CSV table of C-alpha atoms in Angstrom, one decimal:
chain,number,residue,atom,x,y,z
A,1251,UNK,CA,-71.4,-28.2,-3.5
A,1252,UNK,CA,-69.5,-25.8,-1.2
A,1253,UNK,CA,-67.1,-25.0,-4.0
A,1254,UNK,CA,-70.0,-24.0,-6.3
A,1255,UNK,CA,-71.5,-21.8,-3.7
A,1256,UNK,CA,-68.2,-20.2,-2.9
A,1257,UNK,CA,-67.5,-19.5,-6.6
A,1258,UNK,CA,-71.0,-18.0,-7.0
A,1259,UNK,CA,-70.4,-15.8,-3.9
A,1260,UNK,CA,-67.1,-14.6,-5.4
A,1261,UNK,CA,-68.8,-13.6,-8.6
A,1262,UNK,CA,-71.7,-11.7,-7.0
A,1263,UNK,CA,-69.8,-10.3,-4.1
A,1264,UNK,CA,-69.4,-7.0,-6.0
A,1265,UNK,CA,-65.6,-6.5,-5.8
A,1266,UNK,CA,-64.4,-4.1,-8.4
A,1267,UNK,CA,-61.3,-1.9,-8.3
A,1268,UNK,CA,-60.7,1.7,-9.1
A,1269,UNK,CA,-59.8,1.0,-12.7
A,1270,UNK,CA,-63.0,-1.1,-13.0
A,1271,UNK,CA,-65.1,1.9,-11.6
A,1272,UNK,CA,-63.5,4.1,-14.3
A,1273,UNK,CA,-64.4,1.5,-17.0
A,1274,UNK,CA,-68.0,1.3,-15.7
A,1275,UNK,CA,-68.4,5.0,-15.8
A,1276,UNK,CA,-67.0,5.2,-19.3
A,1277,UNK,CA,-69.2,2.3,-20.6
A,1278,UNK,CA,-72.4,3.7,-19.1
A,1279,UNK,CA,-71.8,7.2,-20.4
A,1280,UNK,CA,-70.9,5.9,-23.9
A,1281,UNK,CA,-73.8,3.5,-24.1
A,1282,UNK,CA,-76.4,6.0,-22.9
A,1283,UNK,CA,-75.1,8.8,-25.0
A,1284,UNK,CA,-75.0,6.7,-28.1
A,1285,UNK,CA,-78.5,5.4,-27.5
A,1286,UNK,CA,-79.8,8.9,-27.0
A,1287,UNK,CA,-78.2,10.2,-30.2
A,1288,UNK,CA,-79.4,7.2,-32.3
A,1289,UNK,CA,-82.8,7.4,-30.7
A,1290,UNK,CA,-83.2,11.1,-31.4
A,1291,UNK,CA,-82.0,10.7,-35.0
A,1292,UNK,CA,-84.3,7.7,-35.7
A,1293,UNK,CA,-87.3,9.4,-34.0
A,1294,UNK,CA,-86.7,12.6,-35.9
A,1295,UNK,CA,-86.3,10.9,-39.3
A,1296,UNK,CA,-89.4,8.8,-38.8
A,1297,UNK,CA,-91.4,11.4,-36.8
A,1298,UNK,CA,-92.3,8.6,-34.4
A,1299,UNK,CA,-91.5,9.1,-30.7
A,1300,UNK,CA,-92.1,5.4,-30.0
A,1301,UNK,CA,-89.0,4.5,-31.9
A,1302,UNK,CA,-87.0,7.0,-29.8
A,1303,UNK,CA,-88.3,5.6,-26.6
A,1304,UNK,CA,-87.7,2.0,-27.6
A,1305,UNK,CA,-84.1,2.7,-28.6
A,1306,UNK,CA,-83.5,4.6,-25.3
A,1307,UNK,CA,-85.0,1.7,-23.4
A,1308,UNK,CA,-82.8,-0.8,-25.2
A,1309,UNK,CA,-79.7,1.4,-24.5
A,1310,UNK,CA,-80.6,1.5,-20.8
A,1311,UNK,CA,-81.1,-2.3,-20.7
A,1312,UNK,CA,-77.7,-2.8,-22.4
A,1313,UNK,CA,-76.1,-0.4,-20.0
A,1314,UNK,CA,-77.6,-2.3,-17.1
A,1315,UNK,CA,-76.3,-5.6,-18.3
A,1316,UNK,CA,-72.8,-4.2,-19.0
A,1317,UNK,CA,-72.4,-2.0,-15.9
A,1318,UNK,CA,-74.3,-3.5,-12.9
A,1319,UNK,CA,-73.0,-7.1,-12.5
A,1320,UNK,CA,-69.5,-7.2,-11.1
A,1321,UNK,CA,-67.8,-8.8,-14.1
A,1322,UNK,CA,-64.4,-10.3,-13.4
A,1323,UNK,CA,-62.5,-7.9,-15.7
A,1324,UNK,CA,-63.7,-5.0,-13.5
A,1325,UNK,CA,-61.3,-6.4,-10.8
A,1326,UNK,CA,-58.3,-7.0,-12.9
A,1327,UNK,CA,-56.1,-4.5,-11.0
A,1328,UNK,CA,-56.9,-5.0,-7.3
A,1329,UNK,CA,-55.5,-2.5,-4.8
A,1330,UNK,CA,-52.8,-3.9,-2.6
A,1331,UNK,CA,-53.4,-2.4,0.8
A,1332,UNK,CA,-50.8,-2.1,3.5
A,1333,UNK,CA,-51.3,-4.4,6.5
A,1334,UNK,CA,-52.9,-2.9,9.6
A,1335,UNK,CA,-50.5,-1.5,12.1
A,1336,UNK,CA,-51.0,-2.7,15.7
A,1337,UNK,CA,-51.3,0.1,18.2
A,1338,UNK,CA,-48.5,0.5,20.6
A,1339,UNK,CA,-46.4,-2.2,18.9
A,1340,UNK,CA,-43.2,-1.5,16.9
A,1341,UNK,CA,-43.8,-2.2,13.3
A,1342,UNK,CA,-41.3,-3.7,11.0
A,1343,UNK,CA,-42.9,-2.0,8.0
A,1344,UNK,CA,-40.8,0.8,6.5
A,1345,UNK,CA,-42.7,3.2,4.4
A,1346,UNK,CA,-40.8,5.9,2.6
A,1347,UNK,CA,-42.5,8.9,1.1
A,1348,UNK,CA,-40.4,11.5,-0.8
A,1349,UNK,CA,-37.3,10.2,0.9
A,1350,UNK,CA,-38.7,10.5,4.5
A,1351,UNK,CA,-39.6,7.4,6.6
A,1352,UNK,CA,-43.1,7.3,7.9
A,1353,UNK,CA,-44.0,5.2,11.0
């Protein structure tokens, strides 16, 4: 039972990386723009604003389902952070930036 709870916690914890954030932004912009254009065209062609609003609502719902949950493919390139440096202690981590060592 604990394994099931832990796997559920991992799924809904909300961890996405920077590449996942870029994907979410691209998906939401594309879905909402496409729904807006299609909704406008259908509403204009039929002269019925209800069709436009329903298409926009469907696009917003689709964007919500695609973008809000932290799907696993949004965390496919996790950031590898450096370990914390203890204050006052000599570190054995050597970081080189542009040929200069940073401590």
